[in-house]
Coordinates of N, CA and C in Angstrom, one line a residue:
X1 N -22.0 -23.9 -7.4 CA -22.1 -23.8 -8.8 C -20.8 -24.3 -9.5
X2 N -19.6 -24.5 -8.8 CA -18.5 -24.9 -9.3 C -18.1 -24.1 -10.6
X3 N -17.2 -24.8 -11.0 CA -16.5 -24.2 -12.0 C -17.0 -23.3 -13.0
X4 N -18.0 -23.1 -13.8 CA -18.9 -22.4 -14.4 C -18.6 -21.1 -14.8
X5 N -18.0 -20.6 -15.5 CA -17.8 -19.9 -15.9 C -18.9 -18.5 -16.6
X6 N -18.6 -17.8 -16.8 CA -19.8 -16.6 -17.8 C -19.8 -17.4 -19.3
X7 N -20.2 -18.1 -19.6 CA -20.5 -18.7 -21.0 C -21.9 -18.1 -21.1
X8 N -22.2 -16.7 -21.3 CA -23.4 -16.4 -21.5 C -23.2 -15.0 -23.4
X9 N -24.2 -15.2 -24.4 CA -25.1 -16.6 -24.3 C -24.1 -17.5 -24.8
X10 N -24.7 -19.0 -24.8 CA -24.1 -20.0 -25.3 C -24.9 -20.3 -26.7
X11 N -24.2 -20.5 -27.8 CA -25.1 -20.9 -28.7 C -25.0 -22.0 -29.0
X12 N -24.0 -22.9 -28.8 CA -23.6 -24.6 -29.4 C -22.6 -24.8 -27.9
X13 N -23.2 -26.2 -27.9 CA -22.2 -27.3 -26.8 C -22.7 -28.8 -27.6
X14 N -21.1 -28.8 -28.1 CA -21.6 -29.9 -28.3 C -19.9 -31.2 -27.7
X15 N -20.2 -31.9 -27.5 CA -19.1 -33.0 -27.2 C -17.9 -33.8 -28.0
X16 N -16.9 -34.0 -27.9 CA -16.6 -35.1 -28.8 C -15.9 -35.8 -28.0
X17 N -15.2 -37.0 -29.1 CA -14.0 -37.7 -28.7 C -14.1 -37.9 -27.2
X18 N -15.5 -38.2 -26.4 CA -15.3 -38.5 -24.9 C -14.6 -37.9 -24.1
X19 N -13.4 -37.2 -24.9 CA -12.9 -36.3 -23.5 C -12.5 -34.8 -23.7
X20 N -13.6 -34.4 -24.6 CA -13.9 -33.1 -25.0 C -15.0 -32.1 -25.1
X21 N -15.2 -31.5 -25.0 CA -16.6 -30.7 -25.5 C -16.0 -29.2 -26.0
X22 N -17.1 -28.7 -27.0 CA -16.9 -27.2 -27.3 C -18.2 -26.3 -26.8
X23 N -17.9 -25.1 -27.0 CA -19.1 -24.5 -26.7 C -19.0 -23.0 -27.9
X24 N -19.5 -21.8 -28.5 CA -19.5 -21.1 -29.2 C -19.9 -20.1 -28.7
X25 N -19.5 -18.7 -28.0 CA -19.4 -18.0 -27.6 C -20.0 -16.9 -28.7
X26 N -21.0 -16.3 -29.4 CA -21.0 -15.9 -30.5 C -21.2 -14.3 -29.7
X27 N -21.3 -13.7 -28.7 CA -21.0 -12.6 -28.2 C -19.7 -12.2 -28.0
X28 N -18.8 -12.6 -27.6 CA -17.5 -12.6 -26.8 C -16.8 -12.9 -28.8
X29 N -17.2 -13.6 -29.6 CA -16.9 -14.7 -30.7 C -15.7 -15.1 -30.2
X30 N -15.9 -15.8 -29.5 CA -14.7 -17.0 -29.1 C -15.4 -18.7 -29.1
X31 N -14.2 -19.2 -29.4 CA -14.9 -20.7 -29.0 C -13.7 -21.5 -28.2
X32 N -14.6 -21.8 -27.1 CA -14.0 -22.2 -26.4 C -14.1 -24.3 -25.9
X33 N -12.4 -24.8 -26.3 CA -12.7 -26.4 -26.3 C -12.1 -26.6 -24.8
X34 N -12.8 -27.8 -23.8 CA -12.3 -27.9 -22.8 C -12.3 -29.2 -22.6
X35 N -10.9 -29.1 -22.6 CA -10.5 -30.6 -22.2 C -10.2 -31.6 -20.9
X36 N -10.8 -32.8 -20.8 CA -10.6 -33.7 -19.8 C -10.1 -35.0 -20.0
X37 N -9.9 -35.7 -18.7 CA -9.3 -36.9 -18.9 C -7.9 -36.5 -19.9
X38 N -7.7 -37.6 -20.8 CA -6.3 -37.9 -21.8 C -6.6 -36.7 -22.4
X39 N -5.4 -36.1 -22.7 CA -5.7 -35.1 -23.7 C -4.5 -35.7 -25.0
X40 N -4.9 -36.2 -26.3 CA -3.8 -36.4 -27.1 C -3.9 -35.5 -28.1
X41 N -3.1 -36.2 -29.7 CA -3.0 -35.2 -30.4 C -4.4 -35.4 -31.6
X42 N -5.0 -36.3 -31.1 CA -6.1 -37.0 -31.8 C -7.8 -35.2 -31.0
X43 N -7.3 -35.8 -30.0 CA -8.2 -34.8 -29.2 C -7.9 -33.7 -29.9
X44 N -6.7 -32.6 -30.0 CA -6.4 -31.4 -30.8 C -7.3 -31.7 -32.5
X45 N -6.8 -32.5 -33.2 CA -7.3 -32.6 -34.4 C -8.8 -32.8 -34.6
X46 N -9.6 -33.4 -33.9 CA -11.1 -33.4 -33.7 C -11.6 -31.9 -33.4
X47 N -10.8 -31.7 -32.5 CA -11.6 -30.4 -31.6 C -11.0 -29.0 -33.5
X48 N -10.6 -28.9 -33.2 CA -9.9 -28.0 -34.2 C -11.2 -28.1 -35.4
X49 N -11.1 -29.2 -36.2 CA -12.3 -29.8 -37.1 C -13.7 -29.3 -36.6
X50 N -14.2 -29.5 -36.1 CA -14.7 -29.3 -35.2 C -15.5 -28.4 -34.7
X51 N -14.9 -27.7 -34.1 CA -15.3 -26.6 -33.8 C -14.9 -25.2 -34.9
X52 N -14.3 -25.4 -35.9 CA -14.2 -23.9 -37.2 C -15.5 -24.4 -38.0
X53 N -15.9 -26.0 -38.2 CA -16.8 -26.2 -39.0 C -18.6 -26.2 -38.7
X54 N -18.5 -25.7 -37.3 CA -19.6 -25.8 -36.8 C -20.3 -24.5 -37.4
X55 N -21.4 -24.4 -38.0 CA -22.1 -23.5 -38.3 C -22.4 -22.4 -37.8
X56 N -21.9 -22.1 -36.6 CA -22.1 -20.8 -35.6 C -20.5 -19.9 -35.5
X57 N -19.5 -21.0 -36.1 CA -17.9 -20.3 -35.9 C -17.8 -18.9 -37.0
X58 N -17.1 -18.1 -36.9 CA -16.8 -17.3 -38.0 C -15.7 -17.5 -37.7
X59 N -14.7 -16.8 -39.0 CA -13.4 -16.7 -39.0 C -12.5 -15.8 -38.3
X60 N -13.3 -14.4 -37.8 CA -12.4 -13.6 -37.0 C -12.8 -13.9 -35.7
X61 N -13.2 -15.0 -34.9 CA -13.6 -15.7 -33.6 C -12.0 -16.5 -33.7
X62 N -11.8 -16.2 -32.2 CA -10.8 -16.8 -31.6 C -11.1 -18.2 -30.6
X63 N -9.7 -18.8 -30.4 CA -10.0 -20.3 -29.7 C -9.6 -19.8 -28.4
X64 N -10.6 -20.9 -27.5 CA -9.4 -21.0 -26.5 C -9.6 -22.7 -25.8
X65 N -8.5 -23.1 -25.7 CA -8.0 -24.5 -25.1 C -8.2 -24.3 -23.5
X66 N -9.0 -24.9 -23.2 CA -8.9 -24.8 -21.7 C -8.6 -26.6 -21.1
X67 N -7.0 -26.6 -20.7 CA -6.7 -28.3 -20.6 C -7.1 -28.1 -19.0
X68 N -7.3 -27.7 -18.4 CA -6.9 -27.5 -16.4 C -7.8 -28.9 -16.6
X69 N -8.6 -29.4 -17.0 CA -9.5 -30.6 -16.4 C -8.6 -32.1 -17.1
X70 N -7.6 -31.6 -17.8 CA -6.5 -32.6 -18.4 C -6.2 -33.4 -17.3
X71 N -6.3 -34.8 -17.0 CA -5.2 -35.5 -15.7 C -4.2 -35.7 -16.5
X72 N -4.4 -36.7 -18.0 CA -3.0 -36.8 -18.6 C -2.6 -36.6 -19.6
X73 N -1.4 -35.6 -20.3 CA -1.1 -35.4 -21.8 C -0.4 -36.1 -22.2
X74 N -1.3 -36.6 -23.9 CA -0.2 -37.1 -24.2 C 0.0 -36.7 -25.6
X75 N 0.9 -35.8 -25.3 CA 1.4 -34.7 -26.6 C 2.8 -34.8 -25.8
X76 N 3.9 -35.0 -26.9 CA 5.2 -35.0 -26.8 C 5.9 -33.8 -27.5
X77 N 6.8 -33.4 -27.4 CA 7.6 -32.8 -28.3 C 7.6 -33.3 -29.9
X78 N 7.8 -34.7 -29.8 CA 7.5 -35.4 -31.1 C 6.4 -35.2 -31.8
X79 N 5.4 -34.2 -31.2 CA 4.0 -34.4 -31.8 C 3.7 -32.8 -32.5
X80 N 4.5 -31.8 -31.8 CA 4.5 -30.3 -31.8 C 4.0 -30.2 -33.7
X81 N 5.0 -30.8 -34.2 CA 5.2 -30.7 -35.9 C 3.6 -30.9 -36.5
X82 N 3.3 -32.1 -36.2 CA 1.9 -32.4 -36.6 C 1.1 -31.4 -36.1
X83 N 1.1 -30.7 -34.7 CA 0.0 -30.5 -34.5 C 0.3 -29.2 -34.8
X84 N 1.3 -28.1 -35.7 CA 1.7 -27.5 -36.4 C 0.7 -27.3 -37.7
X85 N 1.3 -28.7 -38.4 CA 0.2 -29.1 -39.4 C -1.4 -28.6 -39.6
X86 N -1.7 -29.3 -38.5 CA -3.1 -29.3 -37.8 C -3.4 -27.8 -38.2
X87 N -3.0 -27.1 -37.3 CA -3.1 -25.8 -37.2 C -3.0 -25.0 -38.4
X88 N -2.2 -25.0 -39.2 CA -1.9 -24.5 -40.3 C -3.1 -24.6 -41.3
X89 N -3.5 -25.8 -40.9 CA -4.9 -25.8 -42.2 C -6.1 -25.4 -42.2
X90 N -5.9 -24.8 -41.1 CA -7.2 -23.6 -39.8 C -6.9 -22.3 -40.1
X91 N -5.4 -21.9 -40.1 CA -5.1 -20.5 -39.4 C -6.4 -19.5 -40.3
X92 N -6.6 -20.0 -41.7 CA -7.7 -18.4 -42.4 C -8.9 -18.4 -41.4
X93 N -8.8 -19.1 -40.7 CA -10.6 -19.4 -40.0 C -10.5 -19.5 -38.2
X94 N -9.6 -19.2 -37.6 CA -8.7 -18.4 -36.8 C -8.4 -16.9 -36.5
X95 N -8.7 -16.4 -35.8 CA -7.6 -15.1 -35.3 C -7.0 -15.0 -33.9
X96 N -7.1 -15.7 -33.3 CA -6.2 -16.0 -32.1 C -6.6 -17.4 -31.4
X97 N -5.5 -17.4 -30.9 CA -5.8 -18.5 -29.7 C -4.8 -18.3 -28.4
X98 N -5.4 -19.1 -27.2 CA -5.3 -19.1 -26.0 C -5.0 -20.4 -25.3
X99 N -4.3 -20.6 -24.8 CA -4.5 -22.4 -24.5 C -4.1 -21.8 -22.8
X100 N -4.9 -22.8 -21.9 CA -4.8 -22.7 -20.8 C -4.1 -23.7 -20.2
X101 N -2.9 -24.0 -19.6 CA -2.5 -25.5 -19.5 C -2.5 -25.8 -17.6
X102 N -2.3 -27.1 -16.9 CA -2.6 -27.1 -15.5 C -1.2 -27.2 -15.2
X103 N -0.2 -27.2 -16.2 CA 1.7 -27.2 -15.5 C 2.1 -26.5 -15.8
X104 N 3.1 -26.2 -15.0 CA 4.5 -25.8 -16.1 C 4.8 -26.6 -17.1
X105 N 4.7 -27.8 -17.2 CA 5.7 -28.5 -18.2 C 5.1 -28.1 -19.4
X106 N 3.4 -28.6 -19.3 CA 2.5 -28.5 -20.0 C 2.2 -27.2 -20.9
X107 N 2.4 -26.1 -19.9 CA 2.6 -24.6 -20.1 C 3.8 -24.5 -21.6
X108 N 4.8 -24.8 -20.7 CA 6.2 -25.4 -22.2 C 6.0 -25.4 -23.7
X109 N 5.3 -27.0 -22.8 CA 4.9 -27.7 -24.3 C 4.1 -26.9 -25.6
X110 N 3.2 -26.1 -24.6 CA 2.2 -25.2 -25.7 C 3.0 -24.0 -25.8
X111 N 4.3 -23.7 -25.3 CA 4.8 -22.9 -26.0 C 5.6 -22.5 -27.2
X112 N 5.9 -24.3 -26.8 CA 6.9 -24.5 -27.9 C 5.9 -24.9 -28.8
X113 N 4.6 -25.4 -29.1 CA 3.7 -25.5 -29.7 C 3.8 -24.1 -30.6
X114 N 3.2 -22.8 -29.9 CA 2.9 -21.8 -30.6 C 4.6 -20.9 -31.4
X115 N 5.4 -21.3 -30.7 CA 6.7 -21.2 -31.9 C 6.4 -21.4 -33.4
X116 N 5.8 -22.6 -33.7 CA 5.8 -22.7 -34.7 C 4.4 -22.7 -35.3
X117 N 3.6 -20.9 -34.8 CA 2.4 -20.4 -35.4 C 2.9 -19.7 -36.6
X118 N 2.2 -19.2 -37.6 CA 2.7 -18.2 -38.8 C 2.8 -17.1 -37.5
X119 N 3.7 -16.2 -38.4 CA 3.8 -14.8 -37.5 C 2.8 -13.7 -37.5
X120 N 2.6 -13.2 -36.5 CA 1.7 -12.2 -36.6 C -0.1 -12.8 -36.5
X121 N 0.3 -14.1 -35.6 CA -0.6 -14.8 -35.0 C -1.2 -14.6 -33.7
X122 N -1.3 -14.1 -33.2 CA -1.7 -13.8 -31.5 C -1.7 -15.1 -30.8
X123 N -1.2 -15.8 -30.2 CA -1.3 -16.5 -29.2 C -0.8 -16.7 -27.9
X124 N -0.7 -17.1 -27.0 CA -0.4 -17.1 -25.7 C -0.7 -18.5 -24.4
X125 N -0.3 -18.6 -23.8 CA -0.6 -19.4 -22.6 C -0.4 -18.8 -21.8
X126 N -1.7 -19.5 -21.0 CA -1.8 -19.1 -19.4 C -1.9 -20.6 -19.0
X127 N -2.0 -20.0 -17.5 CA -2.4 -21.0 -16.4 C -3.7 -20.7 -15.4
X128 N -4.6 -19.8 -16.4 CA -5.8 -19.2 -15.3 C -6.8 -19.2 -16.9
X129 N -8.2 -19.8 -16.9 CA -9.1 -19.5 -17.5 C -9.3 -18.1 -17.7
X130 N -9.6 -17.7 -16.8 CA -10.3 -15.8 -16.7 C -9.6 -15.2 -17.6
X131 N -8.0 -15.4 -17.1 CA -7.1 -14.2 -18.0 C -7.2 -14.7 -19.3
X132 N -7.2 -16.2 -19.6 CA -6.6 -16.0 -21.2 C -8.0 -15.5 -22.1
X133 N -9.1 -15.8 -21.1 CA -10.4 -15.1 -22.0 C -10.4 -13.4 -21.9
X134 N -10.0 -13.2 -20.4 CA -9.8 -11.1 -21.2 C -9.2 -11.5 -22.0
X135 N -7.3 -11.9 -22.0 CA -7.0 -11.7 -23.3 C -7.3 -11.9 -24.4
X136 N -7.7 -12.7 -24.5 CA -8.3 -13.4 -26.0 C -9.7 -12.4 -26.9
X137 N -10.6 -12.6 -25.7 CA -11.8 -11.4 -26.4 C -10.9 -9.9 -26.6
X138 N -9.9 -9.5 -25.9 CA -9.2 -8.4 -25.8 C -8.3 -7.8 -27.4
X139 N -8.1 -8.9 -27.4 CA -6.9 -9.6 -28.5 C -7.5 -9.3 -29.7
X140 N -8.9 -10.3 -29.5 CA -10.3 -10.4 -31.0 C -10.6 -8.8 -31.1
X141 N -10.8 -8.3 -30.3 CA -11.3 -7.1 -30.3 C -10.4 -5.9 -31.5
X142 N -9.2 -5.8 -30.6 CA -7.9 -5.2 -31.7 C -7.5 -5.5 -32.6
X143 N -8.0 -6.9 -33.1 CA -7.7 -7.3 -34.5 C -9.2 -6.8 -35.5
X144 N -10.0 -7.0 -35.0 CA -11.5 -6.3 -35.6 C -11.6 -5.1 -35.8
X145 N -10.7 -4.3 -35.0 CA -10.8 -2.7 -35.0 C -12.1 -2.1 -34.7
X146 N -12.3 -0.9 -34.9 CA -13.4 -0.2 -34.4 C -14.2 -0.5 -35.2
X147 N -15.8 -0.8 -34.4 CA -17.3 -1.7 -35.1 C -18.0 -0.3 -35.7
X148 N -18.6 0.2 -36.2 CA -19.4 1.0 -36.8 C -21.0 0.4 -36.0
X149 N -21.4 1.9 -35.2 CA -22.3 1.8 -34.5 C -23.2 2.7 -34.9

């Protein structure tokens, strides 16, 4: 079955930019973008677009970046600012994010990415799919507080 993860249910898969796809977790409310092949800063700004404006996203749903299927990035330090930007024009329609990266270096790079989140943003990097989705639904959860049942 390979890689496959619990994406259950799935309500949206949809693709872009050739070396992306999303999917919309509307149980879990996460949405999750997974990237292959090149990953640039073009890929972040589609996926981002993207997937908040898809008709299934809500605003207290969290992201998660899953690059492990990344062969090559090409996001530099030079690019962090922009993709800052990017971010910034999202955060009301956001409550966390997760990025999963396949290096250390890469690991870095999205850290020094998430330095420059507004504060009191939840975000993190891993290097394992699994964990950053406990955290992440974990994360959504304590920001939602207690559901009235």
């Amino acid at each position: 079955m390979g890689r496959l993860l619990h994406y259950v249910p799935l309500r949206s898969l949809f693709s872009f930019a050739m070396n992306a796809r999303y999917r919309i977790d509307q149980q879990q409310r996460i949405g999750v973008v997974t990237c292959f092949d090149v990953l640039t800063i073009e890929t972040f700004e589609i996926g981002m677009e993207r997937l908040t404006r898809d008709p299934l996203w809500q605003s207290e749903f969290g992201e998660l970046w899953d690059c492990t299927e990344a062969t090559d990035l090409r996001i530099g330090p030079s690019d962090l600012q922009r993709m800052a930007e990017i971010d910034h024009a999202y955060s009301d329609v956001v409550s966390a994010t997760a990025m999963v990266m396949p290096s250390f270096a890469a690991r870095s790079l999205a850290q020094s990415y998430f330095s420059l989140f507004p504060l009191g943003r939840p975000a993190r990097v891993f290097s394992k799919v699994e964990e950053a989705r406990v955290w992440l639904v974990d994360t959504i959860a304590n920001i939602a507080g207690p559901t009235n049942a």
